[in-house]
């Protein structure tokens, strides 16, 4: 038998190890940050944000861009200098325009001297300009556009703007380059305010927020390494979404852990004992939910669009870095700070944990009339989904900004002054030996206003084609399709063709990736919940939420937010995020329902107890995640605004309607059948009555 002294010595050594472990974890994270920090700071250097960078390598317009890069001078930068006076251009205006465009030609190597194209109403002069001077260097291209804008200036009622594909690309790169700081600061501020309101502590909110910041830096370093090692496409959009996910999902995991830790502190005397119990209690659910999210996101690797295919691993890295930080660094810091981190609401050992009554009331209403609640919720989601029919058409390049940069102002002026004429070229690349024949075929194609031979090199020749229709209109699309049909062996690209290829690839990806996501998530849920019915219910619920969220977007995008088109990648990306993140919350709830059922609780009692115990933290997590995605609605790019809006609305619907009412009502209505065909679906047999023991006669 062990002596009291031996027991005391063993406990002392155990306590000493627990005291050293948090410091060791913090030291490991400090070392990891020292390694990842330099790479994290260089993530912006590897971002690509041209429309062609989002396209699959097999797209026709991507082939054109690749051939253009190999031609003498590399990819061309096409600009349009626009001079406009509402009352009509004067002779002095035209003379000024000629002098300034001549100065541009003298300062840069242009493909041809600038030639004025006057509008019929006499209000506008358009000077198409093309140069290969900057080559493929983004900084040189930006410097070129900035220099041209410094050279061409108006005044006294004369407006001058620089538009065209090259200017649109530069303005887009400037917007993406400026996102990092404002996005991070706004996200941190929003999460900080919500955590202060949730925790009501002047200190506690700093801990998960600081840990999320560390996870964000680590994820940026990892993504930079992935780009260098495997050429993973990194865009401004994927970087922004990764930051949102790190803070949103990471804070969600922190809320679950801290809530359980606070509860365990009332049962355990020492913080490390309470933390160990908290990790045992909520760790499996957090691991399962984050694994499900990562698996759903990695299904994007099957996408054809380079931007979507790169988004999968980048977003998964964000989720996994957040998980790692919240299950290692956060517990270590909380244990080191002790109970005082919860001041002024410090949990006292031996006290009763506080329960919130709001979700008990919600669960009560769902439990009394489960079928009525289910039908009402289903009808509501179905009605909201009809708004999808009102979604605006495809998003044009000039409508992709929520603000109005110089290039967009130029394109708007051109659209008004030159109705029915394209202001951006269609690029055709053909084999040099067939260039003359191809040029003749192009000029004979319906919808082509003009075509001329461009550069040659490496066996290829570039033709510059002007469509008779406005940019990205139905007429220009018909012209691109006619050229592709008429010119086998040649490639047709340019801004309008790129948008068409984006839409085609987006439609294909939706058809391929959606079933993969549903199948992978469903299989994980079946393995986790040991059931077929519960996983099908959860997946059906999140799909309904996705449809309703897109429907709300269709009702509000144009009337409320002023968005004139829908980003081609919105349906797929919003589906992946809403399904993965929605199932995340479903796992938290159903894992607790299953836990209560295994303890012997009746189905109704198990569902209502799970809602009462997890409803508050799930609601808090949903609010934080929705708020972080809502930050994207303040960004100056329509694609980010649309994605942030749809996902934020979807998370709120999922948190306060689906999880609280519909899943709980379904659990009550289906009773044990929700666990079919698992063991929990069978009614436990009543124990056989014990036979009376024989009594000896006296």
XYZ file of C-alpha atoms in Angstrom:
698
model
C 0.000 0.000 0.000
C 1.279 3.450 -0.887
C 2.047 5.712 2.010
C 0.542 9.166 2.440
C 3.966 10.670 1.785
C 4.251 8.810 -1.527
C 0.765 9.957 -2.601
C 1.631 13.510 -1.659
C 4.883 13.327 -3.623
C 3.076 11.984 -6.681
C 0.499 14.761 -6.567
C 3.284 17.334 -6.185
C 5.093 16.014 -9.270
C 1.830 16.001 -11.252
C 1.047 19.595 -10.261
C 4.584 20.618 -11.176
C 4.223 19.054 -14.626
C 0.919 20.850 -15.170
C 2.545 24.138 -14.175
C 5.356 23.634 -16.691
C 3.178 22.412 -19.574
C 1.427 25.766 -20.296
C 4.791 27.551 -20.377
C 6.135 24.926 -22.769
C 3.107 25.381 -25.065
C 3.568 29.166 -25.080
C 7.267 28.727 -25.868
C 6.480 26.425 -28.802
C 4.043 28.950 -30.216
C 6.609 31.729 -29.846
C 9.074 29.618 -31.837
C 6.439 28.885 -34.499
C 5.673 32.585 -34.852
C 9.360 33.400 -35.214
C 9.498 30.974 -38.148
C 6.187 31.933 -39.774
C 6.336 35.684 -39.196
C 8.616 36.646 -42.110
C 6.607 34.534 -44.572
C 3.314 35.973 -43.295
C 4.511 39.473 -44.123
C 5.211 38.453 -47.731
C 1.807 36.917 -48.478
C 0.638 40.058 -50.284
C 3.570 39.766 -52.697
C 2.259 36.488 -54.171
C -1.376 37.550 -54.647
C -2.777 37.615 -58.191
C -5.967 39.523 -58.943
C -6.385 39.720 -62.716
C -9.543 38.150 -64.097
C -7.426 35.696 -66.097
C -5.701 34.536 -62.898
C -9.066 33.247 -61.648
C -9.645 31.138 -64.769
C -8.737 27.487 -65.359
C -5.594 26.880 -67.428
C -7.689 25.161 -70.098
C -9.956 28.157 -70.777
C -9.632 29.730 -74.238
C -9.012 33.199 -72.812
C -6.303 31.797 -70.520
C -4.583 30.340 -73.572
C -4.664 33.793 -75.172
C -3.106 35.386 -72.089
C -0.352 32.742 -72.002
C 0.485 33.306 -75.668
C 0.456 37.100 -75.157
C 2.926 36.724 -72.291
C 5.307 34.900 -74.672
C 5.029 37.475 -77.473
C 7.654 40.244 -77.769
C 7.093 42.656 -74.899
C 4.855 40.234 -73.011
C 1.243 40.908 -72.143
C -0.072 44.207 -73.529
C -1.684 46.896 -71.386
C -4.712 48.353 -73.168
C -5.981 51.765 -72.058
C -8.599 54.211 -73.254
C -8.101 57.960 -72.661
C -11.496 59.646 -72.393
C -12.058 63.428 -72.751
C -15.607 64.609 -72.067
C -17.540 67.880 -71.717
C -21.301 67.748 -71.137
C -21.990 70.812 -73.290
C -19.776 69.606 -76.142
C -16.016 69.671 -76.656
C -14.453 72.954 -77.723
C -11.550 73.509 -80.112
C -9.342 74.206 -77.089
C -10.410 70.871 -75.558
C -9.418 68.984 -78.696
C -6.097 70.801 -78.909
C -5.388 69.966 -75.233
C -6.285 66.328 -75.836
C -3.948 66.138 -78.853
C -1.056 67.678 -76.875
C -1.515 65.417 -73.873
C -1.872 62.202 -75.878
C 1.229 63.165 -77.893
C 3.060 63.571 -74.572
C 1.918 60.077 -73.551
C 3.199 58.699 -76.876
C 6.540 60.468 -76.416
C 7.013 59.110 -72.908
C 6.032 55.487 -73.595
C 6.462 52.865 -76.290
C 3.016 52.456 -77.826
C 1.843 49.924 -80.363
C 0.498 52.757 -82.542
C 0.154 56.555 -82.192
C -3.006 57.582 -80.276
C -5.835 58.357 -82.682
C -8.934 60.275 -81.643
C -12.341 58.657 -82.059
C -15.035 61.354 -81.606
C -18.540 60.548 -80.429
C -21.479 61.412 -82.665
C -22.871 63.954 -80.202
C -19.547 65.841 -80.002
C -19.214 65.509 -76.211
C -16.455 62.896 -76.037
C -13.098 61.972 -77.532
C -11.744 58.440 -77.100
C -8.051 57.573 -77.596
C -7.338 53.800 -77.528
C -3.762 53.163 -76.331
C -1.877 49.874 -76.220
C 1.639 49.165 -74.974
C 3.746 46.183 -73.977
C 6.132 48.436 -72.075
C 5.469 47.099 -68.549
C 5.479 43.454 -69.635
C 4.250 41.142 -66.869
C 5.433 43.315 -63.968
C 2.430 44.445 -61.905
C 4.363 47.296 -60.292
C 5.533 48.568 -63.689
C 1.977 48.365 -65.042
C 0.675 50.353 -62.079
C 3.429 52.946 -62.550
C 2.521 53.240 -66.258
C -1.176 53.843 -65.549
C -0.368 56.329 -62.782
C 1.998 58.227 -65.096
C -0.618 58.396 -67.856
C -3.164 59.704 -65.355
C -0.709 62.389 -64.270
C -0.185 63.405 -67.895
C -3.806 63.616 -69.056
C -5.723 66.143 -66.992
C -8.804 68.242 -67.543
C -10.365 71.143 -65.681
C -12.870 73.956 -66.131
C -15.671 71.561 -67.042
C -13.532 69.166 -69.057
C -13.309 65.710 -67.454
C -10.512 63.311 -68.342
C -10.422 59.676 -67.255
C -8.246 56.670 -68.055
C -10.174 53.454 -68.615
C -9.797 50.211 -70.506
C -8.848 46.715 -69.331
C -5.384 47.751 -68.160
C -6.724 50.562 -65.960
C -9.464 48.288 -64.572
C -6.823 45.695 -63.645
C -4.627 48.265 -61.915
C -7.569 49.711 -59.969
C -8.612 46.201 -58.902
C -5.086 45.419 -57.709
C -4.988 48.660 -55.721
C -8.291 47.812 -54.054
C -7.174 44.268 -53.192
C -3.836 45.579 -51.951
C -5.597 48.008 -49.615
C -7.932 45.371 -48.116
C -5.525 43.777 -45.644
C -5.292 46.532 -43.038
C -8.918 47.745 -42.981
C -10.256 44.191 -43.120
C -8.102 43.051 -40.203
C -8.774 46.133 -38.055
C -12.509 46.046 -38.668
C -12.706 42.313 -37.967
C -10.749 42.671 -34.729
C -12.929 45.591 -33.613
C -16.176 43.740 -34.325
C -15.032 40.565 -32.555
C -13.712 42.589 -29.607
C -17.043 44.382 -29.083
C -19.002 41.125 -29.247
C -16.644 39.332 -26.857
C -16.875 42.186 -24.345
C -20.682 41.976 -24.474
C -20.650 38.169 -24.197
C -18.067 37.825 -21.414
C -18.736 41.091 -19.549
C -15.121 41.096 -18.437
C -12.459 43.777 -19.023
C -9.717 41.143 -19.475
C -11.141 37.856 -20.740
C -12.019 39.094 -24.260
C -8.373 39.930 -24.936
C -7.255 36.311 -24.610
C -9.226 34.636 -27.456
C -8.772 37.719 -29.621
C -5.006 37.679 -29.159
C -4.847 33.944 -29.804
C -6.893 34.417 -33.000
C -4.377 37.047 -34.121
C -1.556 34.572 -33.598
C -3.470 31.934 -35.585
C -4.017 34.434 -38.413
C -0.289 35.172 -38.639
C 0.506 31.448 -38.646
C -2.047 30.766 -41.396
C -0.568 33.506 -43.590
C 2.896 31.994 -43.187
C 1.611 28.511 -44.032
C -0.270 29.754 -47.120
C 2.820 31.604 -48.351
C 4.757 28.346 -48.028
C 2.033 26.448 -49.926
C 2.202 29.003 -52.724
C 5.952 28.616 -53.021
C 5.948 24.813 -52.753
C 2.821 23.862 -54.747
C 1.942 27.055 -56.687
C -1.407 27.387 -54.888
C -3.264 30.370 -56.365
C -3.587 33.158 -53.778
C -6.033 35.968 -54.542
C -7.142 38.973 -52.569
C -10.512 37.289 -52.127
C -9.074 34.067 -50.675
C -6.755 35.980 -48.337
C -9.667 38.067 -47.054
C -11.865 35.007 -46.494
C -9.049 33.214 -44.672
C -8.689 36.088 -42.201
C -12.455 36.132 -41.646
C -12.485 32.369 -41.031
C -9.570 32.462 -38.595
C -11.241 35.089 -36.434
C -14.808 33.823 -36.913
C -14.284 30.079 -36.551
C -11.454 30.526 -34.042
C -13.609 32.701 -31.811
C -16.411 30.124 -32.088
C -14.114 27.384 -30.820
C -12.905 29.708 -28.066
C -16.478 30.424 -26.962
C -17.228 26.705 -26.669
C -14.041 25.971 -24.765
C -14.274 28.953 -22.411
C -17.935 28.214 -21.675
C -17.117 24.618 -20.725
C -14.017 25.745 -18.790
C -16.072 28.226 -16.770
C -18.545 25.446 -15.975
C -15.802 23.040 -14.931
C -14.191 25.644 -12.655
C -17.247 25.338 -10.409
C -16.506 21.595 -10.070
C -12.675 21.530 -10.002
C -10.438 23.167 -7.431
C -7.455 23.822 -9.705
C -7.586 25.557 -13.124
C -5.543 22.839 -14.863
C -8.011 20.192 -13.667
C -10.936 22.256 -14.952
C -9.210 22.802 -18.304
C -8.476 19.095 -18.692
C -12.145 18.306 -18.040
C -13.244 21.051 -20.475
C -11.020 19.688 -23.239
C -12.348 16.181 -22.639
C -15.914 17.484 -22.744
C -15.938 19.769 -25.782
C -12.705 18.768 -27.521
C -14.190 15.888 -29.549
C -17.058 18.049 -30.834
C -14.671 20.883 -31.775
C -12.316 18.452 -33.524
C -15.174 16.800 -35.411
C -16.750 20.087 -36.460
C -13.488 21.673 -37.613
C -12.580 18.476 -39.466
C -15.947 18.575 -41.232
C -15.429 22.210 -42.216
C -11.928 21.496 -43.527
C -13.131 18.453 -45.481
C -15.927 20.458 -47.082
C -13.548 23.263 -48.028
C -10.994 20.862 -49.509
C -13.670 19.660 -51.941
C -12.984 22.939 -53.759
C -9.795 21.296 -55.048
C -12.075 19.667 -57.640
C -13.088 23.100 -58.962
C -12.002 24.231 -62.421
C -11.654 27.904 -61.515
C -8.140 28.569 -60.227
C -9.476 31.016 -57.642
C -11.960 28.503 -56.210
C -9.429 25.665 -56.321
C -6.964 27.820 -54.387
C -9.661 28.963 -51.957
C -10.145 25.374 -50.698
C -6.727 24.721 -49.126
C -6.285 28.365 -48.102
C -9.577 28.454 -46.179
C -8.886 24.990 -44.720
C -5.495 26.206 -43.485
C -7.241 29.106 -41.754
C -9.710 26.790 -39.988
C -7.041 24.286 -38.930
C -4.663 27.000 -37.654
C -7.540 28.459 -35.645
C -8.339 25.002 -34.255
C -4.712 24.344 -33.309
C -4.392 27.683 -31.544
C -7.677 27.387 -29.662
C -6.972 23.848 -28.418
C -3.348 24.471 -27.372
C -2.374 28.111 -26.931
C -5.716 29.314 -25.552
C -5.915 26.630 -22.804
C -2.292 27.311 -21.836
C -2.851 31.059 -21.478
C -6.122 30.600 -19.576
C -4.514 28.169 -17.116
C -1.592 30.554 -16.548
C -3.968 33.453 -15.849
C -6.139 31.382 -13.504
C -9.632 32.208 -12.307
C -8.926 35.949 -12.135
C -9.215 36.181 -15.935
C -13.030 35.982 -15.480
C -13.173 39.018 -13.169
C -15.643 40.367 -12.083
C -17.786 37.210 -12.653
C -15.239 34.773 -11.238
C -16.566 31.168 -11.118
C -16.374 29.865 -7.549
C -15.433 26.281 -6.777
C -18.481 24.439 -5.464
C -21.058 26.884 -6.851
C -23.800 25.987 -9.341
C -23.113 26.916 -13.017
C -25.468 29.553 -14.366
C -28.013 28.503 -17.008
C -29.779 30.749 -19.475
C -33.549 30.518 -19.574
C -34.103 32.029 -23.055
C -33.248 28.826 -24.887
C -35.222 26.773 -22.420
C -38.265 28.834 -23.434
C -37.469 28.436 -27.140
C -37.019 24.714 -26.715
C -40.285 24.500 -24.832
C -42.225 26.018 -27.724
C -40.502 23.665 -30.185
C -41.172 20.697 -27.940
C -44.891 21.395 -27.506
C -45.747 21.587 -31.238
C -42.806 20.056 -33.090
C -44.635 19.259 -36.346
C -46.208 22.716 -36.590
C -42.833 24.358 -35.973
C -41.177 22.161 -38.610
C -43.800 22.902 -41.264
C -43.793 26.645 -40.560
C -39.990 26.848 -40.704
C -39.836 24.799 -43.883
C -42.431 26.970 -45.611
C -40.586 30.124 -44.548
C -37.240 28.890 -45.907
C -38.908 27.747 -49.136
C -40.593 31.129 -49.634
C -37.320 32.987 -49.067
C -35.579 30.710 -51.580
C -37.866 32.023 -54.331
C -35.905 35.276 -54.192
C -33.152 33.476 -56.158
C -35.267 34.163 -59.240
C -34.655 37.883 -58.651
C -30.851 37.706 -58.534
C -29.289 40.274 -60.906
C -27.477 39.033 -64.005
C -23.789 38.278 -64.316
C -21.438 40.858 -62.817
C -19.573 42.962 -65.387
C -15.981 44.038 -64.785
C -16.853 47.722 -64.404
C -19.613 46.843 -61.916
C -17.279 44.834 -59.692
C -16.396 47.942 -57.621
C -18.792 49.414 -55.060
C -16.920 52.707 -55.308
C -16.255 54.476 -58.633
C -12.552 54.532 -59.501
C -11.238 56.440 -62.507
C -11.423 53.423 -64.818
C -15.086 52.776 -64.022
C -15.959 56.454 -64.575
C -14.252 56.249 -67.971
C -16.173 53.125 -68.961
C -19.479 54.700 -67.913
C -18.750 57.777 -70.051
C -17.875 55.590 -73.030
C -21.043 53.526 -72.671
C -23.158 56.701 -72.861
C -21.195 58.425 -75.617
C -20.611 55.407 -77.860
C -23.722 53.232 -77.659
C -23.286 50.051 -79.646
C -19.489 50.316 -79.873
C -16.953 48.314 -77.889
C -14.261 50.169 -75.976
C -12.234 47.067 -75.120
C -10.572 44.758 -77.661
C -11.212 41.105 -78.294
C -7.842 39.367 -78.581
C -7.427 36.572 -81.108
C -4.207 34.539 -81.262
C -3.555 32.402 -84.332
C -0.658 30.536 -85.899
C 1.501 32.983 -87.854
C 1.361 30.996 -91.102
C -2.440 31.343 -91.056
C -2.563 34.939 -89.818
C -3.691 36.512 -93.118
C -6.405 33.915 -93.639
C -7.589 34.236 -90.040
C -7.676 38.047 -90.280
C -9.938 37.811 -93.322
C -12.242 35.360 -91.520
C -12.401 37.641 -88.478
C -13.347 40.678 -90.570
C -16.073 38.651 -92.259
C -17.577 37.527 -88.943
C -20.916 39.080 -87.992
C -20.597 41.544 -85.125
C -16.980 42.545 -85.852
C -16.535 46.291 -86.462
C -12.783 46.260 -87.118
C -9.744 43.978 -86.875
C -6.021 44.530 -87.338
C -2.870 42.468 -87.134
C -0.740 42.835 -84.033
C 2.491 41.302 -82.744
C 4.074 38.036 -83.863
C 6.518 35.731 -82.145
C 7.095 32.099 -81.282
C 4.940 30.980 -84.190
C 1.883 32.962 -83.011
C 0.310 36.227 -84.161
C -2.051 38.444 -82.183
C -5.088 40.080 -83.806
C -6.880 42.981 -82.150
C -10.631 42.856 -82.823
C -13.228 45.528 -82.116
C -16.803 44.326 -81.661
C -19.747 46.363 -82.873
C -21.574 45.757 -79.582
C -20.937 47.278 -76.134
C -18.490 45.534 -73.763
C -19.835 42.413 -72.018
C -23.208 42.819 -73.690
C -25.204 40.022 -75.297
C -23.974 41.266 -78.686
C -20.308 41.039 -77.707
C -20.865 37.553 -76.266
C -22.445 36.459 -79.529
C -19.428 37.839 -81.410
C -16.975 35.935 -79.174
C -18.937 32.704 -79.655
C -19.068 33.246 -83.422
C -15.295 33.802 -83.562
C -14.592 30.673 -81.533
C -16.847 28.626 -83.761
C -15.362 30.028 -86.958
C -11.684 29.870 -85.959
C -10.714 26.315 -84.937
C -7.080 26.166 -83.903
C -7.091 29.820 -82.847
C -7.884 31.238 -79.400
C -10.263 34.085 -78.538
C -9.720 36.071 -75.350
C -9.834 39.546 -73.874
C -11.879 40.950 -70.968
C -15.310 40.004 -72.325
C -14.212 36.475 -73.215
C -12.657 36.104 -69.772
C -15.963 36.933 -68.092
C -17.718 34.380 -70.295
C -15.157 31.724 -69.363
C -15.577 32.604 -65.677
C -19.312 32.012 -65.939
C -18.863 28.717 -67.811
C -16.316 27.396 -65.314
C -18.468 28.539 -62.383
C -21.455 26.597 -63.710
C -19.324 23.480 -64.204
C -17.847 23.767 -60.692
C -21.275 24.096 -59.120
C -22.323 20.875 -60.833
C -19.203 18.956 -59.742
C -18.253 20.336 -56.317
C -21.706 20.522 -54.698
C -22.281 16.718 -54.769
C -18.741 16.170 -53.458
C -19.319 18.514 -50.522
C -22.669 16.927 -49.682
C -21.249 13.407 -49.869
C -18.136 14.127 -47.799
C -20.050 16.005 -45.095
C -22.754 13.327 -44.992
C -20.231 10.495 -44.583
C -18.437 12.323 -41.757
C -21.731 12.974 -39.963
C -22.812 9.334 -40.331
C -19.533 8.164 -38.808
C -19.728 10.733 -36.014
C -23.398 10.420 -35.035
C -23.771 6.662 -35.728
C -26.990 7.419 -37.575
C -28.397 7.970 -41.049
C -31.475 10.057 -40.258
C -29.779 12.764 -38.148
C -27.055 13.458 -40.774
C -29.638 13.664 -43.578
C -31.656 16.088 -41.462
C -28.648 18.319 -40.796
C -27.544 18.354 -44.447
C -31.086 19.093 -45.689
C -31.332 21.949 -43.204
C -28.114 23.649 -44.306
C -29.043 23.288 -47.995
C -32.386 24.967 -47.236
C -30.528 27.760 -45.423
C -28.257 28.250 -48.455
C -31.244 28.600 -50.779
C -33.001 31.030 -48.438
C -29.848 33.146 -48.015
C -29.332 33.450 -51.770
C -33.033 34.285 -52.075
C -32.695 37.135 -49.570
C -29.683 38.314 -51.559
C -31.791 38.305 -54.724
C -34.358 40.498 -53.006
C -31.851 43.003 -51.588
C -28.688 43.070 -53.743
C -29.853 45.631 -56.285
C -32.607 47.561 -54.434
C -30.753 47.935 -51.107
C -27.039 47.455 -51.844
C -26.985 48.869 -55.393
C -25.209 45.803 -56.829
C -25.795 45.436 -60.571
C -24.721 41.822 -61.017
C -23.943 38.545 -59.265
C -20.374 37.310 -58.982
C -19.989 34.011 -60.919
C -18.349 32.295 -57.936
C -20.998 33.315 -55.381
C -23.331 30.267 -55.605
C -20.521 27.739 -55.207
C -18.487 29.500 -52.516
C -21.536 30.454 -50.453
C -22.765 26.851 -50.670
C -19.459 25.398 -49.479
C -19.121 27.837 -46.588
C -22.737 27.663 -45.435
C -22.896 23.865 -45.597
C -19.555 23.412 -43.835
C -20.149 26.075 -41.179
C -23.831 25.196 -40.721
C -23.050 21.539 -40.123
C -20.433 22.811 -37.663
C -23.181 24.128 -35.366
C -25.318 21.067 -36.020
C -22.509 18.897 -34.694
C -22.291 20.949 -31.492
C -26.022 20.518 -30.860
C -26.499 16.903 -31.958
C -23.347 15.759 -30.192
C -24.899 17.011 -26.940
C -28.277 15.412 -27.806
C -26.503 12.123 -28.383
C -24.567 12.520 -25.135
C -27.795 13.053 -23.186
C -29.478 10.106 -24.940
C -26.593 7.799 -24.047
C -27.018 8.789 -20.423
C -30.545 7.425 -20.599
C -32.556 10.623 -21.173
C -35.784 10.295 -23.127
C -35.644 11.786 -26.671
C -37.641 14.925 -25.834
C -35.683 15.525 -22.664
C -32.372 14.938 -24.472
C -33.203 17.466 -27.234
C -34.405 20.171 -24.843
C -31.488 19.661 -22.446
C -29.022 19.922 -25.329
C -30.631 23.157 -26.517
C -30.700 24.591 -23.012
C -27.036 23.790 -22.343
C -25.558 24.635 -25.753
C -28.037 27.198 -27.101
C -26.380 30.192 -25.491
C -22.872 29.428 -26.646
C -24.048 28.437 -30.155
C -25.990 31.696 -30.420
C -22.937 33.666 -29.288
C -20.746 31.779 -31.762
C -23.243 32.366 -34.570
C -23.377 36.085 -33.840
C -19.593 36.341 -33.901
C -19.260 34.367 -37.150
C -22.049 36.309 -38.851
C -20.527 39.610 -37.726
C -17.083 38.694 -39.053
C -18.473 37.796 -42.477
C -20.607 40.950 -42.391
C -17.331 42.900 -42.287
C -16.922 41.948 -45.960
C -20.017 44.004 -46.832
C -17.978 47.110 -46.053
C -15.305 46.231 -48.600
C -15.163 48.101 -51.965
C -15.611 44.990 -54.156
C -19.026 43.650 -55.140
C -17.942 40.002 -55.007
C -16.815 40.314 -51.386
C -19.928 42.294 -50.433
C -22.197 39.607 -51.890
C -20.324 36.753 -50.267
C -20.231 38.464 -46.869
C -23.942 39.285 -47.026
C -25.130 35.808 -48.058
C -22.955 33.941 -45.543
C -23.772 36.318 -42.664
C -27.517 36.002 -43.330
C -27.175 32.229 -43.681
C -25.313 31.868 -40.386
C -27.991 33.901 -38.584
C -30.781 31.815 -40.118
C -28.945 28.659 -39.190
C -28.270 29.784 -35.611
C -31.621 31.238 -34.613
C -34.092 29.335 -36.805
C -32.672 26.000 -37.921
C -30.625 24.988 -34.855
C -32.952 26.447 -32.260
C -36.317 25.452 -33.691
C -36.174 23.119 -36.691
C -33.496 20.642 -35.594
C -34.868 20.578 -32.049
C -38.434 20.092 -33.332
C -37.306 17.304 -35.647
C -35.515 15.591 -32.769
C -38.685 15.749 -30.673
C -40.991 14.682 -33.518
C -38.854 11.758 -34.658
C -38.027 10.602 -31.141
C -35.607 7.654 -31.223
C -36.028 7.270 -34.987
C -33.630 10.189 -35.475
C -30.788 7.801 -34.505
C -31.846 5.067 -36.942
C -30.288 2.587 -37.603
C -27.933 3.055 -34.653
C -28.299 1.468 -31.251
C -29.909 4.596 -29.793
C -32.877 4.172 -32.163
C -34.040 1.091 -30.274
C -36.152 1.397 -27.167
C -34.175 0.035 -24.237
C -35.676 -3.076 -22.742
C -37.097 -2.723 -19.268
C -35.101 -4.707 -16.726
C -36.750 -8.034 -15.804
C -38.291 -8.053 -12.310
C -36.103 -9.774 -9.802
C -37.543 -12.962 -8.253
C -38.127 -12.721 -4.500
C -35.471 -14.394 -2.484
C -36.707 -17.457 -0.542
C -37.305 -16.880 3.112
C -36.439 -19.643 5.504
C -39.209 -20.789 7.810
C -38.521 -20.053 11.422
